[in-house]
Amino acid sequence: MNAALRTTIRISSDIWHRRCGQELLLPSSALRIADHHLHASDMLTFEDDNDWFCVSQAVKCFPVDRLHKKAVEDAQSSLYVTNVGTSSIHLGNSLMLKDKTLATTQRVFCRVSSSASAPAAFTDQERNKFSEFHPTVDVSFPQLERFEAKLPGSKNSMKSVLSVKVGPQHINFASHVDHAFLAETAHHALHSISKASENLVINYLGQPSLGDTLQCFASEDKIYITRTDDDTGESTLVAIAK
């Protein structure tokens, strides 16, 4: 089953106009479209005791000549399930504009029981539902990577390149800080050190909150995003991207 969805590309805010003259979808826009399609599909169920967390994402965007002119037409998003674990699911998404590929994504979501603070296993019924979304065509998705979940050095020894305060516009319907916003922040920080590209891979390690200050530190080709609690001053690592 290929759950297809027609979607709009926002000419004013979804397109990355690169200095080299290329036009392509912003990685964060591709992830927001993939997320919109996921929730529109009703594949993931939100119950009182269960919550979902995105733990890893990879996105690849493709240049399209004069995209700002062609984007007046609707694009088509296709959603797939590429792997199912005990309580985690790998999702693939492809976004097409006629015969042009705009972006492909691969993402991992984990389900957690809020009361038990432990993974919530899928039922056989849920697994059967997921199987309906297995790819029936050959689609190549970007590869996920797992980074070492720690800062490579002290914050004082690393270059701080961006600071952002989490506002109400960054909170999604599940009361989480939106992971596409964190990807957007990472892409911005990578661009500031000339490491932004059409590929973005990000690991999510913690959950920021409204009012937190996010600080981005650069080390080689990666960005490390920390959150600082304004009340306690405590700082923790929440995401790594390259």
Coordinates of N, CA and C in Angstrom, one line a residue:
M1 N 0.8 -1.2 0.0 CA 0.0 0.0 0.0 C 0.9 1.2 0.0
N2 N 0.6 2.2 -0.8 CA 1.2 3.5 -0.9 C 0.2 4.5 -0.5
A3 N 0.3 5.1 0.7 CA -0.7 6.1 1.1 C -0.2 7.4 0.5
A4 N -0.8 7.9 -0.6 CA -0.3 9.1 -1.3 C -1.1 10.3 -0.8
L5 N -0.5 11.4 -0.7 CA -1.2 12.6 -0.3 C -0.7 13.8 -1.1
R6 N -1.6 14.6 -1.6 CA -1.3 15.8 -2.4 C -1.0 16.9 -1.4
T7 N 0.1 17.6 -1.6 CA 0.5 18.6 -0.6 C 1.0 19.9 -1.4
T8 N 1.0 21.0 -0.6 CA 1.5 22.3 -1.2 C 2.9 22.6 -0.8
I9 N 3.7 23.1 -1.7 CA 5.0 23.6 -1.4 C 4.8 25.2 -1.3
R10 N 5.2 25.7 -0.1 CA 5.1 27.1 0.1 C 6.3 27.8 -0.6
I11 N 6.0 28.6 -1.6 CA 7.1 29.2 -2.4 C 7.9 30.2 -1.5
S12 N 7.3 30.9 -0.6 CA 8.0 31.9 0.2 C 8.8 31.3 1.3
S13 N 8.6 30.1 1.8 CA 9.3 29.6 3.0 C 9.8 28.2 2.9
D14 N 9.5 27.4 1.9 CA 9.9 26.0 1.8 C 11.1 25.8 0.9
I15 N 11.5 26.8 0.1 CA 12.5 26.6 -0.9 C 13.8 27.2 -0.4
W16 N 14.9 26.4 -0.6 CA 16.2 26.9 -0.2 C 16.9 27.4 -1.5
H17 N 17.2 28.7 -1.6 CA 17.8 29.3 -2.7 C 19.3 29.4 -2.4
R18 N 20.1 28.4 -2.9 CA 21.5 28.3 -2.6 C 22.3 29.4 -3.5
R19 N 23.4 29.7 -2.9 CA 24.2 30.8 -3.6 C 24.7 30.3 -5.0
C20 N 24.8 29.0 -5.1 CA 25.3 28.4 -6.4 C 24.2 28.5 -7.5
G21 N 23.0 28.9 -7.1 CA 21.9 29.1 -8.1 C 20.9 27.9 -8.0
Q22 N 21.2 26.9 -7.2 CA 20.3 25.7 -7.1 C 19.1 26.1 -6.3
E23 N 18.0 25.5 -6.6 CA 16.8 25.6 -5.8 C 16.3 24.2 -5.4
L24 N 16.1 24.1 -4.1 CA 15.7 22.8 -3.6 C 14.8 23.0 -2.3
L25 N 14.1 22.0 -1.9 CA 13.3 22.0 -0.7 C 14.3 22.1 0.5
L26 N 13.9 22.9 1.5 CA 14.6 22.9 2.7 C 14.5 21.6 3.5
P27 N 15.5 21.0 4.0 CA 15.4 19.8 4.8 C 14.2 19.8 5.8
S28 N 14.1 20.9 6.6 CA 13.1 21.0 7.6 C 11.7 21.0 7.0
S29 N 11.6 21.6 5.8 CA 10.3 21.6 5.1 C 9.9 20.2 4.7
A30 N 10.9 19.4 4.2 CA 10.6 18.0 3.8 C 10.2 17.2 5.0
L31 N 10.8 17.5 6.2 CA 10.4 16.7 7.4 C 9.0 17.1 7.9
R32 N 8.7 18.4 7.7 CA 7.3 18.9 8.2 C 6.3 18.2 7.3
I33 N 6.5 18.1 6.0 CA 5.5 17.5 5.1 C 5.4 16.0 5.4
A34 N 6.5 15.4 5.6 CA 6.5 14.0 6.0 C 5.7 13.8 7.3
D35 N 5.9 14.7 8.3 CA 5.1 14.6 9.5 C 3.6 14.8 9.3
H36 N 3.3 15.8 8.5 CA 1.9 16.1 8.2 C 1.2 14.9 7.6
H37 N 1.9 14.2 6.7 CA 1.4 13.0 6.0 C 1.2 11.9 7.0
L38 N 2.2 11.7 7.9 CA 2.1 10.6 8.9 C 0.9 10.8 9.7
H39 N 0.7 12.0 10.3 CA -0.5 12.2 11.1 C -1.8 12.2 10.4
A40 N -1.8 12.6 9.1 CA -3.0 12.5 8.3 C -3.4 11.1 8.0
S41 N -2.4 10.2 8.0 CA -2.7 8.8 7.7 C -3.3 8.0 8.8
D42 N -3.2 8.5 10.1 CA -3.7 7.8 11.3 C -3.0 6.5 11.5
M43 N -1.8 6.4 11.0 CA -1.0 5.2 11.2 C -0.6 5.1 12.7
L44 N -0.2 6.2 13.3 CA 0.2 6.2 14.7 C -1.0 6.6 15.6
T45 N -1.3 5.8 16.6 CA -2.5 6.1 17.5 C -1.9 6.7 18.8
F46 N -2.6 7.8 19.2 CA -2.2 8.5 20.4 C -3.3 8.2 21.5
E47 N -2.9 7.4 22.5 CA -3.8 7.0 23.6 C -3.3 7.7 24.8
D48 N -4.1 7.7 25.9 CA -3.8 8.4 27.1 C -2.5 8.0 27.7
D49 N -2.2 6.7 27.6 CA -1.0 6.3 28.3 C 0.3 6.2 27.4
N50 N 0.1 6.3 26.1 CA 1.2 6.1 25.2 C 1.6 7.4 24.5
D51 N 2.9 7.6 24.3 CA 3.4 8.7 23.7 C 4.4 8.3 22.6
W52 N 4.6 9.1 21.6 CA 5.6 8.8 20.5 C 6.7 9.8 20.5
F53 N 7.9 9.3 20.3 CA 9.1 10.2 20.2 C 9.9 9.9 18.9
C54 N 10.2 10.9 18.2 CA 11.1 10.7 17.0 C 12.5 10.7 17.6
V55 N 13.3 9.7 17.2 CA 14.6 9.5 17.8 C 15.7 9.7 16.7
S56 N 15.4 9.6 15.5 CA 16.4 9.8 14.4 C 15.7 10.1 13.1
Q57 N 16.3 11.0 12.3 CA 15.8 11.4 11.0 C 17.0 11.6 10.0
A58 N 16.7 11.2 8.8 CA 17.6 11.5 7.7 C 16.8 12.0 6.5
V59 N 17.3 13.0 5.9 CA 16.6 13.6 4.7 C 17.6 14.0 3.6
K60 N 17.2 13.7 2.4 CA 18.0 14.1 1.2 C 17.1 14.9 0.3
C61 N 17.5 16.1 -0.1 CA 16.7 17.0 -1.0 C 17.4 17.1 -2.3
F62 N 16.7 17.2 -3.4 CA 17.2 17.2 -4.7 C 17.0 18.5 -5.4
P63 N 18.0 19.1 -6.1 CA 17.8 20.4 -6.8 C 16.8 20.2 -7.9
V64 N 15.9 21.2 -8.1 CA 15.0 21.2 -9.2 C 15.1 22.6 -9.9
D65 N 15.3 22.6 -11.2 CA 15.5 23.9 -11.9 C 14.2 24.7 -11.8
R66 N 14.4 25.9 -11.4 CA 13.3 26.9 -11.3 C 12.1 26.4 -10.4
L67 N 12.5 25.8 -9.3 CA 11.5 25.2 -8.4 C 10.4 26.3 -8.0
H68 N 10.9 27.5 -7.8 CA 9.9 28.5 -7.3 C 8.8 28.8 -8.3
K69 N 9.0 28.4 -9.6 CA 8.0 28.5 -10.6 C 7.1 27.3 -10.7
K70 N 7.8 26.1 -10.5 CA 7.1 24.8 -10.7 C 6.3 24.5 -9.4
A71 N 6.6 25.1 -8.3 CA 5.9 24.7 -7.0 C 4.5 25.3 -6.9
V72 N 4.0 26.0 -7.9 CA 2.6 26.4 -7.9 C 1.7 25.2 -8.0
E73 N 2.2 24.1 -8.5 CA 1.4 22.8 -8.6 C 1.6 22.0 -7.4
D74 N 0.6 21.2 -7.0 CA 0.7 20.3 -5.8 C 1.8 19.2 -6.0
A75 N 2.5 18.9 -5.0 CA 3.4 17.8 -5.0 C 2.7 16.6 -4.4
Q76 N 3.3 15.4 -4.6 CA 2.7 14.2 -4.0 C 3.7 13.5 -3.0
S77 N 3.1 13.3 -1.8 CA 3.9 12.7 -0.8 C 3.5 11.2 -0.7
S78 N 4.5 10.3 -0.6 CA 4.2 8.9 -0.4 C 4.8 8.4 0.9
L79 N 4.1 7.6 1.6 CA 4.5 7.2 3.0 C 4.6 5.7 3.0
Y80 N 5.7 5.2 3.6 CA 6.0 3.8 3.7 C 6.5 3.4 5.1
V81 N 6.3 2.1 5.4 CA 6.9 1.5 6.6 C 8.0 0.6 6.1
T82 N 9.3 0.9 6.6 CA 10.4 0.1 6.1 C 10.9 -0.9 7.1
N83 N 10.5 -0.7 8.4 CA 10.9 -1.7 9.4 C 10.1 -1.5 10.6
V84 N 9.8 -2.6 11.3 CA 9.0 -2.5 12.5 C 9.7 -3.4 13.6
G85 N 10.0 -2.7 14.7 CA 10.6 -3.4 15.9 C 9.6 -3.7 16.9
T86 N 10.0 -4.0 18.2 CA 9.1 -4.3 19.2 C 8.2 -3.1 19.5
S87 N 8.8 -1.9 19.6 CA 8.0 -0.7 19.9 C 8.5 0.5 19.1
S88 N 9.3 0.2 18.1 CA 9.8 1.3 17.2 C 9.4 1.0 15.8
I89 N 9.4 2.0 15.0 CA 9.0 1.9 13.6 C 9.8 2.8 12.7
H90 N 10.3 2.3 11.6 CA 11.0 3.1 10.6 C 10.1 3.5 9.5
L91 N 10.1 4.7 9.2 CA 9.2 5.3 8.2 C 10.0 5.9 7.0
G92 N 9.6 5.6 5.8 CA 10.1 6.3 4.6 C 9.1 7.2 4.0
N93 N 9.6 8.2 3.4 CA 8.7 9.2 2.7 C 9.4 9.7 1.4
S94 N 8.7 9.8 0.4 CA 9.2 10.4 -0.9 C 8.2 11.5 -1.3
L95 N 8.8 12.6 -1.8 CA 8.0 13.7 -2.2 C 8.4 14.0 -3.6
M96 N 7.3 14.0 -4.5 CA 7.5 14.2 -5.9 C 6.7 15.4 -6.4
L97 N 7.3 16.0 -7.4 CA 6.6 17.1 -8.1 C 6.6 16.7 -9.6
K98 N 5.5 16.1 -10.0 CA 5.4 15.5 -11.3 C 6.4 14.4 -11.4
D99 N 7.4 14.4 -12.3 CA 8.4 13.4 -12.4 C 9.7 13.7 -11.7
K100 N 9.7 14.8 -10.9 CA 10.9 15.2 -10.2 C 10.8 14.8 -8.7
T101 N 11.9 14.2 -8.2 CA 12.0 13.9 -6.8 C 12.4 15.2 -6.0
L102 N 11.6 15.7 -5.1 CA 12.0 16.8 -4.3 C 12.8 16.4 -3.1
A103 N 12.4 15.3 -2.4 CA 13.1 14.9 -1.2 C 12.7 13.4 -0.9
T104 N 13.5 12.8 -0.1 CA 13.2 11.5 0.5 C 13.7 11.6 1.9
T105 N 12.9 10.9 2.8 CA 13.3 10.9 4.2 C 13.2 9.5 4.8
Q106 N 13.9 9.3 5.9 CA 13.8 8.1 6.7 C 13.8 8.5 8.1
R107 N 12.9 8.0 8.9 CA 12.7 8.4 10.3 C 12.4 7.2 11.2
V108 N 12.8 7.4 12.5 CA 12.5 6.3 13.4 C 11.7 6.9 14.6
F109 N 10.5 6.3 14.9 CA 9.7 6.7 16.0 C 9.6 5.6 17.0
C110 N 9.6 5.9 18.3 CA 9.5 4.9 19.4 C 8.3 5.3 20.2
R111 N 7.5 4.2 20.6 CA 6.4 4.4 21.4 C 6.7 4.1 22.9
V112 N 6.3 4.9 23.8 CA 6.6 4.8 25.2 C 5.3 4.9 26.0
S113 N 5.3 4.0 27.0 CA 4.2 4.1 28.0 C 4.5 5.1 29.0
S114 N 3.6 6.1 29.1 CA 3.9 7.3 30.0 C 3.9 6.8 31.5
S115 N 3.0 5.9 31.8 CA 2.9 5.5 33.2 C 4.0 4.6 33.7
A116 N 4.5 3.8 32.7 CA 5.6 2.8 33.1 C 6.9 3.4 32.7
S117 N 7.0 4.5 32.0 CA 8.2 5.1 31.5 C 9.1 4.0 30.8
A118 N 8.4 3.2 30.0 CA 9.1 2.1 29.3 C 8.5 1.9 27.9
P119 N 9.2 1.3 27.0 CA 8.7 1.0 25.7 C 7.3 0.3 25.7
A120 N 6.4 0.7 24.8 CA 5.1 0.1 24.7 C 5.0 -0.7 23.4
A121 N 5.0 -2.0 23.6 CA 5.1 -3.0 22.5 C 3.9 -2.9 21.6
F122 N 4.1 -3.1 20.3 CA 3.0 -3.1 19.3 C 2.2 -4.4 19.4
T123 N 0.9 -4.3 19.2 CA 0.0 -5.4 19.1 C 0.1 -6.1 17.7
D124 N -0.4 -7.3 17.6 CA -0.5 -7.9 16.3 C -1.4 -7.1 15.3
Q125 N -2.4 -6.6 15.9 CA -3.3 -5.8 15.0 C -2.6 -4.5 14.5
E126 N -1.8 -3.9 15.3 CA -1.0 -2.8 14.8 C 0.0 -3.2 13.8
R127 N 0.7 -4.3 14.0 CA 1.6 -4.8 13.0 C 1.0 -5.1 11.7
N128 N -0.2 -5.6 11.7 CA -0.9 -5.9 10.5 C -1.2 -4.6 9.7
K129 N -1.6 -3.5 10.5 CA -1.8 -2.2 9.9 C -0.6 -1.7 9.3
F130 N 0.6 -1.8 10.0 CA 1.8 -1.3 9.5 C 2.2 -2.0 8.2
S131 N 1.9 -3.3 8.1 CA 2.3 -4.1 6.9 C 1.7 -3.6 5.6
E132 N 0.5 -2.9 5.8 CA -0.1 -2.4 4.6 C 0.6 -1.2 4.0
F133 N 1.6 -0.7 4.7 CA 2.4 0.5 4.2 C 3.8 0.1 3.7
H134 N 4.1 -1.2 3.6 CA 5.4 -1.7 3.2 C 5.5 -1.3 1.7
P135 N 6.7 -0.9 1.3 CA 6.9 -0.4 -0.1 C 6.6 -1.5 -1.1
T136 N 5.9 -1.2 -2.2 CA 5.6 -2.1 -3.3 C 6.4 -1.7 -4.5
V137 N 7.1 -0.6 -4.4 CA 8.0 -0.1 -5.5 C 9.4 0.1 -4.9
D138 N 10.4 0.2 -5.8 CA 11.8 0.4 -5.3 C 12.0 1.9 -5.0
V139 N 12.2 2.2 -3.8 CA 12.4 3.6 -3.3 C 13.7 3.6 -2.5
S140 N 14.6 4.5 -2.8 CA 15.8 4.6 -2.1 C 15.7 5.7 -1.0
F141 N 15.9 5.4 0.2 CA 15.8 6.3 1.3 C 17.1 6.7 1.9
P142 N 17.3 7.9 2.4 CA 18.6 8.3 3.0 C 19.0 7.4 4.2
Q143 N 20.3 7.2 4.4 CA 20.7 6.3 5.5 C 20.7 7.1 6.8
L144 N 20.2 6.4 7.8 CA 20.3 6.9 9.2 C 21.7 6.7 9.8
E145 N 22.1 7.5 10.7 CA 23.4 7.3 11.4 C 23.1 7.4 12.9
R146 N 24.0 6.7 13.6 CA 23.9 6.8 15.1 C 25.2 7.5 15.6
F147 N 25.0 8.6 16.2 CA 26.2 9.3 16.7 C 26.4 9.0 18.2
E148 N 27.7 9.2 18.6 CA 28.0 9.0 20.0 C 27.3 10.1 20.8
A149 N 26.5 9.7 21.8 CA 25.6 10.6 22.5 C 26.2 11.4 23.6
K150 N 27.2 12.2 23.2 CA 27.9 13.1 24.2 C 28.6 14.2 23.4
L151 N 28.9 15.3 24.1 CA 29.7 16.3 23.6 C 31.1 15.8 23.4
P152 N 31.8 16.2 22.3 CA 33.2 15.8 22.1 C 34.2 16.5 23.0
G153 N 33.8 17.5 23.7 CA 34.6 18.2 24.6 C 33.8 19.1 25.5
S154 N 34.4 19.9 26.3 CA 33.6 20.8 27.2 C 33.0 21.9 26.3
K155 N 31.9 22.5 26.7 CA 31.3 23.5 26.0 C 32.2 24.7 25.8
N156 N 33.1 25.0 26.8 CA 34.0 26.1 26.7 C 35.0 25.9 25.6
S157 N 35.3 24.6 25.2 CA 36.3 24.4 24.2 C 35.7 24.3 22.8
M158 N 34.3 24.4 22.7 CA 33.6 24.3 21.5 C 33.1 25.7 21.0
K159 N 32.9 25.8 19.7 CA 32.5 27.1 19.2 C 30.9 27.2 19.2
S160 N 30.4 28.2 19.9 CA 28.9 28.4 19.9 C 28.6 29.2 18.7
V161 N 27.6 28.7 17.9 CA 27.3 29.3 16.6 C 25.9 29.8 16.5
L162 N 25.0 29.4 17.4 CA 23.6 29.8 17.3 C 22.9 29.6 18.6
S163 N 22.0 30.5 19.0 CA 21.2 30.4 20.2 C 19.8 30.7 19.9
V164 N 18.9 29.9 20.3 CA 17.4 30.0 20.0 C 16.6 29.7 21.2
K165 N 15.6 30.5 21.5 CA 14.7 30.3 22.6 C 13.5 29.6 22.1
V166 N 13.0 28.5 22.8 CA 11.9 27.8 22.4 C 10.6 28.6 22.7
G167 N 9.8 28.9 21.7 CA 8.6 29.7 21.8 C 7.4 28.8 21.6
P168 N 6.2 29.4 21.8 CA 4.9 28.6 21.6 C 4.7 28.1 20.2
Q169 N 5.3 28.8 19.2 CA 5.2 28.4 17.8 C 6.0 27.1 17.5
H170 N 6.8 26.7 18.4 CA 7.6 25.5 18.3 C 7.1 24.2 18.9
I171 N 5.9 24.4 19.6 CA 5.2 23.2 20.3 C 4.2 22.6 19.4
N172 N 4.2 21.3 19.2 CA 3.3 20.6 18.3 C 2.1 20.1 19.1
F173 N 1.2 19.4 18.4 CA -0.1 19.0 19.1 C 0.1 18.0 20.2
A174 N 1.2 17.3 20.2 CA 1.5 16.4 21.3 C 2.2 17.0 22.5
S175 N 2.2 18.4 22.4 CA 2.9 19.1 23.5 C 4.4 18.9 23.5
H176 N 5.0 18.5 22.4 CA 6.4 18.3 22.3 C 7.0 19.5 21.5
V177 N 8.3 19.8 21.8 CA 9.0 20.7 20.9 C 9.1 20.0 19.5
D178 N 8.7 20.6 18.5 CA 8.6 19.9 17.2 C 10.0 19.6 16.7
H179 N 10.1 18.3 16.3 CA 11.4 17.8 15.8 C 11.9 18.4 14.5
A180 N 10.9 18.9 13.7 CA 11.3 19.6 12.4 C 11.9 20.9 12.8
F181 N 11.4 21.6 13.9 CA 12.0 22.8 14.3 C 13.5 22.6 14.8
L182 N 13.7 21.5 15.5 CA 15.1 21.2 15.9 C 16.0 20.9 14.7
A183 N 15.4 20.3 13.6 CA 16.2 20.0 12.4 C 16.5 21.3 11.7
E184 N 15.5 22.2 11.7 CA 15.7 23.6 11.1 C 16.8 24.3 11.8
T185 N 16.8 24.3 13.2 CA 17.8 24.9 14.0 C 19.2 24.3 13.6
A186 N 19.3 23.0 13.5 CA 20.5 22.3 13.2 C 21.0 22.7 11.8
H187 N 20.1 22.8 10.8 CA 20.5 23.2 9.5 C 21.0 24.6 9.4
H188 N 20.3 25.5 10.2 CA 20.8 26.9 10.3 C 22.2 27.0 10.9
A189 N 22.4 26.2 11.9 CA 23.8 26.2 12.5 C 24.8 25.6 11.6
L190 N 24.5 24.5 10.9 CA 25.4 23.9 9.9 C 25.7 24.9 8.8
H191 N 24.7 25.7 8.4 CA 25.0 26.7 7.3 C 25.9 27.8 7.8
S192 N 25.9 28.1 9.1 CA 26.8 29.1 9.6 C 28.2 28.7 9.7
I193 N 28.5 27.4 9.6 CA 29.9 26.9 9.6 C 30.2 26.3 8.2
S194 N 29.3 26.6 7.2 CA 29.5 26.2 5.8 C 29.5 24.7 5.6
K195 N 28.7 24.0 6.5 CA 28.6 22.5 6.4 C 27.2 22.1 6.0
A196 N 26.3 23.0 5.7 CA 24.9 22.7 5.3 C 25.0 22.1 3.8
S197 N 24.2 21.0 3.6 CA 24.1 20.4 2.3 C 22.7 19.9 2.1
E198 N 22.5 19.2 0.9 CA 21.2 18.7 0.6 C 20.8 17.5 1.5
N199 N 21.8 17.0 2.3 CA 21.6 15.9 3.2 C 21.7 16.4 4.6
L200 N 20.8 15.8 5.5 CA 20.8 16.2 6.9 C 20.4 14.9 7.7
V201 N 21.3 14.6 8.7 CA 21.0 13.5 9.6 C 21.0 14.0 11.0
I202 N 20.0 13.6 11.8 CA 19.9 14.2 13.1 C 19.4 13.1 14.1
N203 N 20.1 13.0 15.2 CA 19.7 12.2 16.4 C 19.1 13.0 17.4
Y204 N 18.0 12.6 18.0 CA 17.3 13.3 19.1 C 17.6 12.5 20.4
L205 N 18.1 13.2 21.4 CA 18.6 12.6 22.6 C 17.8 13.1 23.8
G206 N 17.1 14.2 23.7 CA 16.3 14.7 24.9 C 15.2 15.5 24.4
Q207 N 14.4 15.9 25.3 CA 13.1 16.7 25.0 C 13.2 18.1 25.6
P208 N 13.4 19.1 24.7 CA 13.4 20.5 25.3 C 11.9 20.8 25.7
S209 N 11.8 22.0 26.3 CA 10.5 22.5 26.8 C 10.4 23.9 26.4
L210 N 9.1 24.4 26.4 CA 8.8 25.8 26.2 C 9.6 26.7 27.1
G211 N 10.3 27.7 26.6 CA 11.1 28.6 27.4 C 12.5 28.2 27.5
D212 N 12.9 27.0 27.1 CA 14.3 26.6 27.1 C 15.1 27.4 26.1
T213 N 16.4 27.6 26.4 CA 17.3 28.2 25.4 C 18.1 27.1 24.8
L214 N 18.1 27.0 23.5 CA 18.8 26.0 22.7 C 20.1 26.7 22.2
Q215 N 21.2 26.0 22.5 CA 22.5 26.5 22.1 C 23.2 25.5 21.2
C216 N 23.7 26.0 20.0 CA 24.3 25.1 19.1 C 25.8 25.2 19.1
F217 N 26.5 24.1 19.3 CA 28.0 24.1 19.3 C 28.5 23.3 18.1
A218 N 29.5 23.8 17.5 CA 30.1 23.2 16.3 C 31.4 22.4 16.6
S219 N 31.5 21.2 16.1 CA 32.7 20.4 16.2 C 32.9 19.6 14.9
E220 N 33.9 19.9 14.1 CA 34.2 19.3 12.8 C 32.9 19.5 11.9
D221 N 32.3 18.4 11.5 CA 31.2 18.5 10.6 C 29.8 18.3 11.3
K222 N 29.8 18.4 12.7 CA 28.6 18.2 13.4 C 28.2 19.4 14.2
I223 N 26.9 19.4 14.5 CA 26.3 20.4 15.4 C 25.7 19.7 16.6
Y224 N 26.0 20.2 17.8 CA 25.5 19.7 19.0 C 24.6 20.7 19.7
I225 N 23.3 20.3 19.9 CA 22.3 21.2 20.4 C 22.1 20.9 21.9
T226 N 22.3 21.9 22.7 CA 22.0 21.7 24.2 C 20.8 22.6 24.6
R227 N 20.1 22.1 25.6 CA 19.1 22.9 26.2 C 19.5 23.4 27.6
T228 N 19.1 24.6 27.9 CA 19.4 25.2 29.2 C 18.1 25.5 29.9
D229 N 17.8 24.9 31.0 CA 16.6 25.2 31.7 C 16.7 26.6 32.4
D230 N 15.8 27.5 32.1 CA 15.9 28.8 32.6 C 15.7 28.9 34.1
D231 N 15.0 27.9 34.7 CA 14.7 27.9 36.1 C 15.9 27.4 36.9
T232 N 16.5 26.3 36.4 CA 17.6 25.6 37.1 C 19.0 26.0 36.6
G233 N 19.0 26.4 35.3 CA 20.3 26.6 34.7 C 21.0 25.4 34.2
E234 N 20.4 24.2 34.4 CA 20.9 22.9 34.0 C 21.0 22.8 32.5
S235 N 22.1 22.3 32.0 CA 22.3 22.2 30.5 C 22.4 20.7 30.1
T236 N 21.6 20.3 29.1 CA 21.7 18.9 28.7 C 21.7 18.8 27.1
L237 N 22.3 17.8 26.6 CA 22.4 17.6 25.1 C 21.1 17.0 24.6
V238 N 20.5 17.6 23.6 CA 19.2 17.2 23.1 C 19.2 16.7 21.7
A239 N 20.3 17.1 20.9 CA 20.3 16.6 19.5 C 21.7 16.8 18.9
I240 N 22.0 15.9 18.0 CA 23.3 16.0 17.2 C 22.9 15.8 15.8
A241 N 23.6 16.7 14.9 CA 23.2 16.7 13.5 C 24.5 16.9 12.6
K242 N 24.4 16.4 11.4 CA 25.4 16.7 10.4 C 24.8 16.6 9.0

